[in-house]
XYZ file of C-alpha atoms in Angstrom:
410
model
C -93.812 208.574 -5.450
C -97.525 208.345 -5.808
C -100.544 207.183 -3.403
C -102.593 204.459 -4.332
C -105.575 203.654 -2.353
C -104.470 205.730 0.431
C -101.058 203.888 1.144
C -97.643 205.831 -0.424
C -96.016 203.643 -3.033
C -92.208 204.250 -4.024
C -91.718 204.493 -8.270
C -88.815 202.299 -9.927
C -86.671 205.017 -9.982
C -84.944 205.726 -6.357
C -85.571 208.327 -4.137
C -84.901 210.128 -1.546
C -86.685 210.978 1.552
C -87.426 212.465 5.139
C -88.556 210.593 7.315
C -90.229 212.384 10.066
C -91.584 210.394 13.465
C -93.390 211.689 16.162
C -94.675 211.114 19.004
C -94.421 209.742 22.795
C -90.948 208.985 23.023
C -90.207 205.509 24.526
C -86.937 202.717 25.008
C -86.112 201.060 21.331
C -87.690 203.277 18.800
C -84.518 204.576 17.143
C -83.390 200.748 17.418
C -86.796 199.564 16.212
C -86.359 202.055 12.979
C -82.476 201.186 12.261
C -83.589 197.372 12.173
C -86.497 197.997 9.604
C -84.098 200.325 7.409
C -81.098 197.766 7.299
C -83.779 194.737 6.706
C -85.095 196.787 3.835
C -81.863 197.870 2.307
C -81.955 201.557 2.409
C -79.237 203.978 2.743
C -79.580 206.360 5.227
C -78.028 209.474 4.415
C -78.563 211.907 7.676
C -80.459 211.354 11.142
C -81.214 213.828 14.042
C -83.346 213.220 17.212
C -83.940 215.224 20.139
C -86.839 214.493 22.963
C -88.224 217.033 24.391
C -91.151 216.625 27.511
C -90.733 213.376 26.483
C -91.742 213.599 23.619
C -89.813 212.441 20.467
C -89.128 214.698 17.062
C -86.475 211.779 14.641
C -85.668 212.928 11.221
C -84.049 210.204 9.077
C -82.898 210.716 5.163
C -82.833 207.695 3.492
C -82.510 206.440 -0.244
C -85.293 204.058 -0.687
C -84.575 201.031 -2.428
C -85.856 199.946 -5.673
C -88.703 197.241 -5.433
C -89.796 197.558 -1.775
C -92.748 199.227 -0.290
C -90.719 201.105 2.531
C -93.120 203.687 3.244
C -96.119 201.446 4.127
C -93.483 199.287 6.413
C -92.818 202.859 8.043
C -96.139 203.368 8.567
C -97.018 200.135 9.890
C -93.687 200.976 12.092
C -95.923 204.036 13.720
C -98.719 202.454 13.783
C -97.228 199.626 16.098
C -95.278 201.897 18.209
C -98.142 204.845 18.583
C -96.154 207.435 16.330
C -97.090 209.682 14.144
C -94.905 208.985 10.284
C -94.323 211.631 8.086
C -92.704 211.540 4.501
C -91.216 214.654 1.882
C -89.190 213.916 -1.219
C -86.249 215.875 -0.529
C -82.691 216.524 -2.778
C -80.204 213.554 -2.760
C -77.460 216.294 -3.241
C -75.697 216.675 0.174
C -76.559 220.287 1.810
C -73.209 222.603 1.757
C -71.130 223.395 4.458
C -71.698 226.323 5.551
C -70.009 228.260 8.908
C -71.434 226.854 12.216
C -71.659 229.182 15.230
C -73.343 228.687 18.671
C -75.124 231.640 20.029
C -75.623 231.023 23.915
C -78.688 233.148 25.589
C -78.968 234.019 29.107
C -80.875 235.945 31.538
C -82.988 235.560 34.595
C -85.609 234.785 32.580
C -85.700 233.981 28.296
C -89.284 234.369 26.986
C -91.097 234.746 23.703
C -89.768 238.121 23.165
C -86.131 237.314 24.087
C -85.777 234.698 21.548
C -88.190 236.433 19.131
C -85.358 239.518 19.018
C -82.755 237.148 19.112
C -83.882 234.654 15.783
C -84.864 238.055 14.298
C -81.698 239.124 14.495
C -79.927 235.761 13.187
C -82.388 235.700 10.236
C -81.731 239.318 8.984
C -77.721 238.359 9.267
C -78.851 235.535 6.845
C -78.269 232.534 9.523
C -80.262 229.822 10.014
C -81.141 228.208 13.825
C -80.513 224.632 13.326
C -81.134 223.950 16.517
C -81.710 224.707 20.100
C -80.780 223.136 23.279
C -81.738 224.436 27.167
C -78.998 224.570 29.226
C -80.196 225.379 32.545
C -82.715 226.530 34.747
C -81.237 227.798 37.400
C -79.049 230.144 38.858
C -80.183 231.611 35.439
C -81.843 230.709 32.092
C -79.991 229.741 29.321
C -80.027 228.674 25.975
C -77.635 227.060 23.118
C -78.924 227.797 19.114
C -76.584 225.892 16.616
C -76.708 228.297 13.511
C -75.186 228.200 10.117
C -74.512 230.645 7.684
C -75.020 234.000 7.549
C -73.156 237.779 7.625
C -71.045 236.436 11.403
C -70.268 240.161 12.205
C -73.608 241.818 10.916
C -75.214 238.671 13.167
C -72.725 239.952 16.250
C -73.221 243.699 16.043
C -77.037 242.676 15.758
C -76.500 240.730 18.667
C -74.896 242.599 20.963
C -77.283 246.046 20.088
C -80.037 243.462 21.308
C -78.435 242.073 24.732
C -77.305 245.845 25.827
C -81.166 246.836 24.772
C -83.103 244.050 27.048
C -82.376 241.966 30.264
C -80.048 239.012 28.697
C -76.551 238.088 27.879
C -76.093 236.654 24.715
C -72.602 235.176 24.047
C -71.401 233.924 19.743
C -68.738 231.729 19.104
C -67.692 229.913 16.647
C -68.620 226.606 16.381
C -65.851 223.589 16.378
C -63.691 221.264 18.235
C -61.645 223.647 19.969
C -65.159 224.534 21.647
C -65.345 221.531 23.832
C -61.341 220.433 23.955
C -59.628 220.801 27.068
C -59.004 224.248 28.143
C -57.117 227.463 30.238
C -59.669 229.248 32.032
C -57.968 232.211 33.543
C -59.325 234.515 36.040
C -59.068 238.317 37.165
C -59.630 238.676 41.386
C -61.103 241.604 42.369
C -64.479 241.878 41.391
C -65.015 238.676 39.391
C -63.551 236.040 41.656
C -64.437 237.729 44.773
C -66.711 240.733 45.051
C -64.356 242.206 47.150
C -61.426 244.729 46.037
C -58.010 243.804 48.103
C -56.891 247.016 47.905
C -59.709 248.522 49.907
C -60.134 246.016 52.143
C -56.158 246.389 53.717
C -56.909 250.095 53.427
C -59.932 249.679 55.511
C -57.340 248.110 57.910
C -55.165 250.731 57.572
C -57.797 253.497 58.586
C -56.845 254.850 55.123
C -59.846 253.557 52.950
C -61.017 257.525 52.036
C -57.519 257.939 50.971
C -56.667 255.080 49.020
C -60.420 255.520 47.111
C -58.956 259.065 45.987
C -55.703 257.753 44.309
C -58.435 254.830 42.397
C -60.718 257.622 41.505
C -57.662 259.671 39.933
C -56.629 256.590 38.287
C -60.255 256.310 36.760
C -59.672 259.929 35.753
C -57.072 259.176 33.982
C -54.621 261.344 35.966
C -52.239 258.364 36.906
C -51.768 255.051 35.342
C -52.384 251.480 37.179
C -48.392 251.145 38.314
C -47.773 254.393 39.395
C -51.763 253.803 41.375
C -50.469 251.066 43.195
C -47.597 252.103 44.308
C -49.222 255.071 45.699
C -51.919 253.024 47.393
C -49.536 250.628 48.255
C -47.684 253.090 50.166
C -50.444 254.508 52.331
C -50.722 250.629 53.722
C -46.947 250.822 55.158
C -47.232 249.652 59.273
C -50.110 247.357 58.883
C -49.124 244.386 60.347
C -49.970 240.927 59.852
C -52.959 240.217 61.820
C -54.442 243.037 59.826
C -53.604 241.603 56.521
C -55.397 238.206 57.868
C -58.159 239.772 58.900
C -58.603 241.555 55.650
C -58.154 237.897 53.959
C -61.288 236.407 56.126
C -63.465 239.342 55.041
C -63.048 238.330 51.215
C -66.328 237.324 49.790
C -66.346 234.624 47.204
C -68.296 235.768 44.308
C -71.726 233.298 44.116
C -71.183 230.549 41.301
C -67.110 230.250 41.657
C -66.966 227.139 43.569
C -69.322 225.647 41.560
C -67.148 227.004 38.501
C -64.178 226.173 39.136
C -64.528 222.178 40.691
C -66.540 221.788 37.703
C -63.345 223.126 35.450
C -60.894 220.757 37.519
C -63.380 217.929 36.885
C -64.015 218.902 32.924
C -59.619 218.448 32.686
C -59.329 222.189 32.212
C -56.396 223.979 33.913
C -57.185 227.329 35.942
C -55.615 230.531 36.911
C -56.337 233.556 38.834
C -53.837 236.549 37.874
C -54.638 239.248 39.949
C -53.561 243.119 40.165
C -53.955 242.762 44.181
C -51.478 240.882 46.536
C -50.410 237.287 47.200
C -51.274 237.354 50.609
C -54.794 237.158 50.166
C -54.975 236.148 46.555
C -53.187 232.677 47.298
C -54.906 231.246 50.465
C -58.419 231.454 48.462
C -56.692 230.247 45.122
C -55.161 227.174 47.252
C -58.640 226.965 48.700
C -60.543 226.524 45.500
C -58.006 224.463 43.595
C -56.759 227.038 41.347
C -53.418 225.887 39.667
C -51.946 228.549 38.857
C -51.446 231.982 40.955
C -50.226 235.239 39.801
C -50.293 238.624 41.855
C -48.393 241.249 43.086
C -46.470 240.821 46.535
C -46.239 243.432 49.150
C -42.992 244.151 51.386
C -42.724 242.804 55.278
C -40.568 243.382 57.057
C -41.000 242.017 61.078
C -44.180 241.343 60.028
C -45.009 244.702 59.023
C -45.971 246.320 56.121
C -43.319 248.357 54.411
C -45.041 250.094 51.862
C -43.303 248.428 49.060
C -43.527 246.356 46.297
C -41.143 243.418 45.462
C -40.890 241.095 41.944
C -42.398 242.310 38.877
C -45.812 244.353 39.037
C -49.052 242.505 37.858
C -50.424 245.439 35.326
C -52.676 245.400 32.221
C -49.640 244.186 30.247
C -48.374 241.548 32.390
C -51.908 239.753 32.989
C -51.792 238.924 29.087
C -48.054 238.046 29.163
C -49.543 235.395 31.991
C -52.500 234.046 30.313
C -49.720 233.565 27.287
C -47.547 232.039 29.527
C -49.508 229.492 30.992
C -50.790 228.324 27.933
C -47.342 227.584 27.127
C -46.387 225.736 29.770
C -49.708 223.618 30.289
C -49.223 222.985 26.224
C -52.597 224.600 25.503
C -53.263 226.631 22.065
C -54.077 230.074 22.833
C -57.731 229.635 20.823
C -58.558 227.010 23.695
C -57.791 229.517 26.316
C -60.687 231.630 28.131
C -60.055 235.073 29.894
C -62.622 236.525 32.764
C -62.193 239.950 33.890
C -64.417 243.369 34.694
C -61.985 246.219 33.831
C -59.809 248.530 31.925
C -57.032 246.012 33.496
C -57.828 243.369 32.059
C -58.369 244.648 28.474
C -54.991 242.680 27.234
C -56.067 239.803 28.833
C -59.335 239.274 27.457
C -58.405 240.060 23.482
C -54.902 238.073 24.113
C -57.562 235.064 24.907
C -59.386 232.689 22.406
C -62.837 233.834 24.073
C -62.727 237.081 26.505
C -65.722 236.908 28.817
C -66.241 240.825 30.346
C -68.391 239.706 33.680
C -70.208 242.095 35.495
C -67.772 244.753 33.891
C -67.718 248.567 33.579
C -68.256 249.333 29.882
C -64.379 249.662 29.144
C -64.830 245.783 29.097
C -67.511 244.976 27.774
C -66.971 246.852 24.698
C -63.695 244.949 24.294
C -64.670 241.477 25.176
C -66.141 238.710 23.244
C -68.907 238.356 25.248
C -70.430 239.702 28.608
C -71.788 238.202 31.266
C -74.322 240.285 33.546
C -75.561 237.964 36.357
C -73.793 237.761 39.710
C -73.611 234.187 39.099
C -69.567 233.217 38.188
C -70.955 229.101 37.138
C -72.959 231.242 34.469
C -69.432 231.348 32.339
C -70.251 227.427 31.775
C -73.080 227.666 30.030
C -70.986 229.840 27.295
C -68.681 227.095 27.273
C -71.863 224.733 26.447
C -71.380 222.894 29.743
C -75.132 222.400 31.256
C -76.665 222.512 34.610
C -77.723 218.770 34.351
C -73.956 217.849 33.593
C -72.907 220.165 36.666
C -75.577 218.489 39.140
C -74.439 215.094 37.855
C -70.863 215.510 38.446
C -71.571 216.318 41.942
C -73.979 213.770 42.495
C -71.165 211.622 41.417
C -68.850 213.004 44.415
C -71.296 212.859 46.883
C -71.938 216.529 46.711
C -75.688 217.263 46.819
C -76.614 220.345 44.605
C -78.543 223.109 46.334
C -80.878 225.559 44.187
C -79.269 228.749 45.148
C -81.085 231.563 46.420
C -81.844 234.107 43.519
């Protein structure tokens, strides 16, 4: 390629190049630019676009075509359409595939520094940000960056030193089709789904809260596992009756973000579950209330309406929550790398390495350190933004049922 007389003129020989327009982005551009390529005979070998303020960045790699003066029709093509046309001679040779992984960044607020730690640490892992995409806004910040290549564990262990060192949550996955196919999302109770725990609030009914917070903190201790727990807090609750139990169920709190989280799920095709260490009488109410599809917990006793201080059916344990996340799968006809696990404790440690991604939200450190990723804001829609899901497809989908979205309160 050489200039004469200011204008770019292609040689015999072919050639490929980048195209690159800029510029106010309007209707008919990209269709504008196909038309001229096709009329001219070129082969276009890649194209990305993205618009951003509304204004447009289009990269197109084409092979120009011998005997016609493509670049001068490109830039008459700007010229008429107020952009700005750029050209490089780049390698006909296709670029190798290398491994593609999505790094999602979150926090209450993602600045220069935030992302300046987080490409630093991509870069020294030997990855490269293809691209990056905002997700939302609002109840938090967040942030998609498409990388290839790279070290992916030096680029986690990187990653994760950086999220537990500044205000952010910064999730990596693997990049692929899986991602984005229909899903299990699967959900711990007490403290992720609600903010409540069960336990204490039927103890509070019980006038035995100070006793049943003992047996947790010698379970925390180590002194007694999570069966033989229950069952001793379970039996402290014998004699409630069931007005108490129902006025333990109307003092649950919903966490903020899970009704937004999970009609968003049902709409999205996924299939949910909660699977819960605390008891069906409170657990399936809210689960029927939400639209959860599945239920799991443990059941307490009655007898007369009263509380016997029992059991009955299998306990829910650490064990047992991954033997349901496993069974579900199954029976929905789900592959376990499409299935997603939420949970905040040393209970749900199975659970969340049994699943394809383990999300630790809002966790004590037991969890975190065993999940895939963590989640710090008290927001439970938050966990789509890791699943690449954005606030703008949320608000859209409730438009869409009539619901009008409300900026929540932060």
């Amino acid at each position: 390629m050489t200039r004469e007389g200011g204008t770019l003129v292609v040689m015999a020989d072919h050639q490929t190049i980048l195209v690159r327009i800029t510029g106010p982005d309007h209707p008919g551009i990209t269709a504008a630019l196909m038309s001229l390529l096709h009329t001219s005979g070129a082969e276009m070998l890649d194209v990305e676009q993205i618009s951003l303020q509304g204004h447009l960045n289009l990269g197109v790699v084409v092979a120009v075509p011998e005997g016609r003066d493509l670049l001068k029709e490109l830039l008459l093509f700007g010229w008429d359409e107020h952009l700005i046309v750029g050209f490089e001679v780049v390698d006909a040779t296709p670029d190798e595939r290398k491994p593609g992984y999505v790094v999602t960044v979150l926090g209450r607020e993602i600045g220069p520094r935030h992302f300046g730690g987080v490409a630093a640490a991509i870069a020294e892992a030997g990855g490269n940000i293809d691209r990056i995409i905002r997700l939302s806004t609002y109840p938090v910040v967040s942030y998609e960056l498409l990388v290839t290549g790279g070290d992916v564990d030096a680029m986690r262990e990187s990653l994760v030193r950086l999220s537990n060192g500044r205000d952010m949550d910064i999730a990596l996955q693997r990049q692929g089709l899986g991602r984005r196919a229909t899903r299990l999302v699967v959900l711990d109770m007490d403290s992720t789904l609600i903010q409540n725990e069960v336990v204490d609030l039927l103890a509070d009914e019980a006038g035995v809260g100070e006793e049943v917070a003992a047996v947790t903190a010698r379970a925390m201790a180590g002194e007694l596992d999570f069966a033989d727990s229950l069952r001793e807090r379970v039996r402290l609750l014998a004699g409630l009756d069931e007005l108490a139990v129902r006025r333990a169920r109307e003092r649950l709190h919903v966490t903020p973000g899970a009704r937004t989280f999970i009609r968003t799920l049902k709409r999205l095709g996924y299939k949910t579950a909660v699977v819960s260490g605390g008891f069906t009488s409170l657990v399936e109410p809210l689960a029927r209330d939400l639209g959860i599809d599945h239920v799991f917990a443990n059941t307490l006793e009655m007898r007369d309406g009263i509380l016997t201080g029992e059991l009955v059916d299998r306990l829910i344990d650490r064990a047992s929550k991954a033997d349901v996340l496993r069974f579900v799968a199954d029976i929905e006809g789900i592959p376990i790398e499409q299935t997603v696990a939420v949970g905040d404790g040393a209970n749900d440690l199975d659970m969340l390495a049994a699943a394809g991604l383990g999300i630790a939200f809002n966790a004590k450190q037991v969890a975190k350190d065993a999940a895939d990723t963590t989640l710090s804001v008290p927001y439970l829609d938050a966990v789509l933004f890791i699943l690449g899901i954005t606030r703008d497809e949320i608000e859209a989908a409730d438009l869409g049922d009539g619901v009008i979205p409300r900026r929540p309160e932060i």
